[in-house]
PDB file of C-alpha atoms in Angstrom:
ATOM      1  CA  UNK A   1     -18.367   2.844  48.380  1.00 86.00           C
ATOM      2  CA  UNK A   2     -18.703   2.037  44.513  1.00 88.00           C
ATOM      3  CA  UNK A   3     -16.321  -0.556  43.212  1.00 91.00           C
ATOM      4  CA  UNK A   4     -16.290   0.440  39.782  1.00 88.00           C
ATOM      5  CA  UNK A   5     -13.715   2.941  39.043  1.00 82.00           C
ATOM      6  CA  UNK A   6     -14.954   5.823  36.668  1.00 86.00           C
ATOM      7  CA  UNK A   7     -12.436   5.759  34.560  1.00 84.00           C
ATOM      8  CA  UNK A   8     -12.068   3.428  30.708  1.00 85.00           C
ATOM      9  CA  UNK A   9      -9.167   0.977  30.699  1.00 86.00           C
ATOM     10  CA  UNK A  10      -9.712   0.066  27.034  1.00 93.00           C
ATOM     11  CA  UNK A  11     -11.968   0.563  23.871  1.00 94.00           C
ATOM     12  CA  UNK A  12     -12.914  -2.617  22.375  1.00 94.00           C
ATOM     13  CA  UNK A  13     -14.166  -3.304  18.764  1.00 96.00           C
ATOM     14  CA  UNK A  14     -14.687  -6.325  17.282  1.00 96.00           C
ATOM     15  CA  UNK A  15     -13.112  -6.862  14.190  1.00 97.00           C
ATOM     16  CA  UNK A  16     -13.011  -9.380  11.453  1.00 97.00           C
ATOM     17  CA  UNK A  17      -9.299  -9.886  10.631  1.00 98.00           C
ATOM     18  CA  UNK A  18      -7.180  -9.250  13.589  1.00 98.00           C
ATOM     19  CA  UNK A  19      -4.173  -8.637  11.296  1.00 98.00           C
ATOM     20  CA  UNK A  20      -5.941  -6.265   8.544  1.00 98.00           C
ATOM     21  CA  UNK A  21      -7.722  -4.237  11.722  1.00 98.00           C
ATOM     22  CA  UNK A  22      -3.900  -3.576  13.166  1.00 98.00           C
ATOM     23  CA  UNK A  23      -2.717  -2.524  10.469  1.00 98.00           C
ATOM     24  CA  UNK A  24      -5.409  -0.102   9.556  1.00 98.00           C
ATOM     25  CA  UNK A  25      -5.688   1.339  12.862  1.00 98.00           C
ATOM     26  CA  UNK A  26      -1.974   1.937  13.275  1.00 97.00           C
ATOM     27  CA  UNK A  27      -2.150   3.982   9.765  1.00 97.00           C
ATOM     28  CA  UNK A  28      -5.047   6.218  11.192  1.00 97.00           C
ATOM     29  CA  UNK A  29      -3.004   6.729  14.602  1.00 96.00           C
ATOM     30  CA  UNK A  30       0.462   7.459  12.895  1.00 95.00           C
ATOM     31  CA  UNK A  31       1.850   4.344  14.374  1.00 96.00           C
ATOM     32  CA  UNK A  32       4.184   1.109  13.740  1.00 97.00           C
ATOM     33  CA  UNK A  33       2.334  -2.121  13.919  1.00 97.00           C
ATOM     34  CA  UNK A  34       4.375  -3.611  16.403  1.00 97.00           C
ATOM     35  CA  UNK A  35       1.942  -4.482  19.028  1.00 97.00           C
ATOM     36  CA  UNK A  36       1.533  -8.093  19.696  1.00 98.00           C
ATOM     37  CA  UNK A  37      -1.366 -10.085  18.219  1.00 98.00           C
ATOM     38  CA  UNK A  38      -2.480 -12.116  21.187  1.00 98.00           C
ATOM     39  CA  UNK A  39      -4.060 -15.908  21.094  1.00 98.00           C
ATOM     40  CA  UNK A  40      -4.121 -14.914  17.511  1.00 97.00           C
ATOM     41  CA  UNK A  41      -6.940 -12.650  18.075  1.00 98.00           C
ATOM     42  CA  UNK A  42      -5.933  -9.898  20.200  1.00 98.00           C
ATOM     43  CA  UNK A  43      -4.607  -6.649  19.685  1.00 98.00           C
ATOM     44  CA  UNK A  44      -3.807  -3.941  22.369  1.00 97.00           C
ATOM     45  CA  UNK A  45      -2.872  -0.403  20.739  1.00 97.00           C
ATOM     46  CA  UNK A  46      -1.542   2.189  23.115  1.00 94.00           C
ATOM     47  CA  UNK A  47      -3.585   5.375  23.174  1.00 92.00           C
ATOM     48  CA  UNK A  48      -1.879   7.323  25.734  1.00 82.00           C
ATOM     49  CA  UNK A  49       0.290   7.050  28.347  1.00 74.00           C
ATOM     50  CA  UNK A  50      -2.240   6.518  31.493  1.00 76.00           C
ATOM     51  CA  UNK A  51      -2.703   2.745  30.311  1.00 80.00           C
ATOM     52  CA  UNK A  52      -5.638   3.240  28.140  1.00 89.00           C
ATOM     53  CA  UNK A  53      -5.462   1.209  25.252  1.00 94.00           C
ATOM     54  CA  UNK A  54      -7.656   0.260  22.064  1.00 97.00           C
ATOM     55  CA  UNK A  55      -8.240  -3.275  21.867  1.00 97.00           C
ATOM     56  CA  UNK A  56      -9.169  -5.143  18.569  1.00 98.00           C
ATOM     57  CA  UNK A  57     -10.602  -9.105  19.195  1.00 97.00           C
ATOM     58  CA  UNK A  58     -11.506 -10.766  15.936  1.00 97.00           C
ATOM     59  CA  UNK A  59     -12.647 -13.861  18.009  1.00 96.00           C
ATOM     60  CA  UNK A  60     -16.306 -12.755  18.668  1.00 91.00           C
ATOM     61  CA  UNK A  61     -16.985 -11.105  15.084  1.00 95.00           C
ATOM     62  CA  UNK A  62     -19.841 -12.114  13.293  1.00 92.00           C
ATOM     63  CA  UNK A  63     -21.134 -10.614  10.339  1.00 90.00           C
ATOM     64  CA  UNK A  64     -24.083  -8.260  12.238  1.00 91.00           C
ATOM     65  CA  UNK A  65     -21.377  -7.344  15.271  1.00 88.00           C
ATOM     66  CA  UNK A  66     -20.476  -4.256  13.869  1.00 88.00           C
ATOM     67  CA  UNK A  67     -21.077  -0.490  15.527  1.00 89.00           C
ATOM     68  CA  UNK A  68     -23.522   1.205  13.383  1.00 93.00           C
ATOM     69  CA  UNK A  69     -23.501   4.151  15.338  1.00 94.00           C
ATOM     70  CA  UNK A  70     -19.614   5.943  16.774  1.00 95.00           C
ATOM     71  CA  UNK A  71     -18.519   4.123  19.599  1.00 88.00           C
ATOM     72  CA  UNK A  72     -16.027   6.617  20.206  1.00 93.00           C
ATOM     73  CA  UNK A  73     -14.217   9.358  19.041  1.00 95.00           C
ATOM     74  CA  UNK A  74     -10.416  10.185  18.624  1.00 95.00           C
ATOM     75  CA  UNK A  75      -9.407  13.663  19.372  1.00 95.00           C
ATOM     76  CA  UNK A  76      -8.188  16.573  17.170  1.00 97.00           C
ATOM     77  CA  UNK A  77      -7.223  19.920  17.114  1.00 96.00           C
ATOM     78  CA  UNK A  78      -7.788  20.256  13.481  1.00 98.00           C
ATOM     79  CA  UNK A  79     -10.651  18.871  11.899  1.00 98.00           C
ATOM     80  CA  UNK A  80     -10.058  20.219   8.335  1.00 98.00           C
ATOM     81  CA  UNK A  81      -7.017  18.555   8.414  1.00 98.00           C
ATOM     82  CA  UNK A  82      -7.635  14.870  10.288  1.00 98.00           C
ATOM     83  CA  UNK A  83     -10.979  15.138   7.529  1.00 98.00           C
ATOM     84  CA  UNK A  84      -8.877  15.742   4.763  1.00 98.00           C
ATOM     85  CA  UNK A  85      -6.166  13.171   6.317  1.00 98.00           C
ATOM     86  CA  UNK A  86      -8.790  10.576   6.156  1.00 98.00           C
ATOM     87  CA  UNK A  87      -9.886  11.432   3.157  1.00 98.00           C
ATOM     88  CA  UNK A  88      -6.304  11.193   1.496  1.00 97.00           C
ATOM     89  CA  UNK A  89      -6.099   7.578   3.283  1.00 96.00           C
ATOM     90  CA  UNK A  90      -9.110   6.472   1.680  1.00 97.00           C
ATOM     91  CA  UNK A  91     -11.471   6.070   4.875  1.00 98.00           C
ATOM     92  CA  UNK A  92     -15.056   5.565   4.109  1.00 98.00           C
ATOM     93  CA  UNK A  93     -16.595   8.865   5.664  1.00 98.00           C
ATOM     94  CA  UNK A  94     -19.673   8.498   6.922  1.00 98.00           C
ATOM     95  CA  UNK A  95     -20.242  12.272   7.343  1.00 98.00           C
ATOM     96  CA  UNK A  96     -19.014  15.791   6.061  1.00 98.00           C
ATOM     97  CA  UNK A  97     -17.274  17.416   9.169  1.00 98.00           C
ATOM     98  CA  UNK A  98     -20.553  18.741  11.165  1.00 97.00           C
ATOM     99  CA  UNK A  99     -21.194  21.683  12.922  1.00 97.00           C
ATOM    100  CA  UNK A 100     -17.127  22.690  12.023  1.00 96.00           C
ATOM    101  CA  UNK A 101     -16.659  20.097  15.089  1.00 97.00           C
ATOM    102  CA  UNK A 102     -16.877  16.205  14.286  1.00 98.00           C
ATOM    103  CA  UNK A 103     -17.058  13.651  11.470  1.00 98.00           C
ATOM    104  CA  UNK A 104     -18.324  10.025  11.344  1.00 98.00           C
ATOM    105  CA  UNK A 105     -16.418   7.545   9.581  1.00 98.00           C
ATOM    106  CA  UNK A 106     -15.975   3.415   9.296  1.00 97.00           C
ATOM    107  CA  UNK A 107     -13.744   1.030   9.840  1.00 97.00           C
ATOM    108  CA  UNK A 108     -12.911  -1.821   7.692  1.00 97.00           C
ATOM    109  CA  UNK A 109     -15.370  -3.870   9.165  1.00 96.00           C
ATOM    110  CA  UNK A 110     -17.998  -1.115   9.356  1.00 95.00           C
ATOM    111  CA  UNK A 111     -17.562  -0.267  12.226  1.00 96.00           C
ATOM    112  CA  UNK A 112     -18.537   3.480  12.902  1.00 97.00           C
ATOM    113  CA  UNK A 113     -16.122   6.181  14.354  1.00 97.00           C
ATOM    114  CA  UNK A 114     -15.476   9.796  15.054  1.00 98.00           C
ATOM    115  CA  UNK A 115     -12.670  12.485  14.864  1.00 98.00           C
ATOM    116  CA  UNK A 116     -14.038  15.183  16.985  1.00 98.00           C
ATOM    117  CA  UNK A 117     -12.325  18.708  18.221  1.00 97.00           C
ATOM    118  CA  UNK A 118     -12.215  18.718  21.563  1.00 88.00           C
TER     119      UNK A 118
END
């Protein structure tokens, strides 16, 4: 009997202002930034409705804690439209959109990211 459930309660990135990262993530997902800034470093943004959320901690970040490779990746069902959304939002792409399927970008922090149609 395994203990550890196969299945991701959150997606945690460190980022360097706790305030800045909600903001910027809520304008990628199309959302209010409402959620609560816990401890004053905290963040929990809702992904879905099974409980999964994305949470943002600017309490650990250091200069060097950034991703430099994607993490993970949100979901589309149009890619030349979430690239060209990005785009439009002035996201630092890291990548054209490869193989007509995914594109790396960064976050504020540097952190690196995917769209990918799944």
């Amino acid at each position: 009997m395994n203990p550890i459930l196969n299945k991701v309660g959150a997606i945690f990135v460190v980022v360097s202002d706790i305030q800045k990262a909600r903001e910027w993530y809520c304008g990628i997902l199309g959302l209010e930034p409402v959620f609560e800034i816990i401890a004053g470093h905290l963040c929990c943004i809702p992904l879905n409705n099974d409980g999964q959320n994305l949470v943002l901690d600017s309490k650990i970040y250091t200069d060097d804690t950034f991703a430099r490779t994607p993490i993970f990746h949100f979901n589309t069902e149009d890619i030349q439209a979430s690239f060209q959304f990005m785009k439009d939002k002035g996201v630092e792409l890291a990548s054209d959109i490869e193989h007509g399927h995914f594109f790396n970008f960064k976050d504020p922090d540097g952190n690196m990211l995917m769209v990918c149609k799944c």
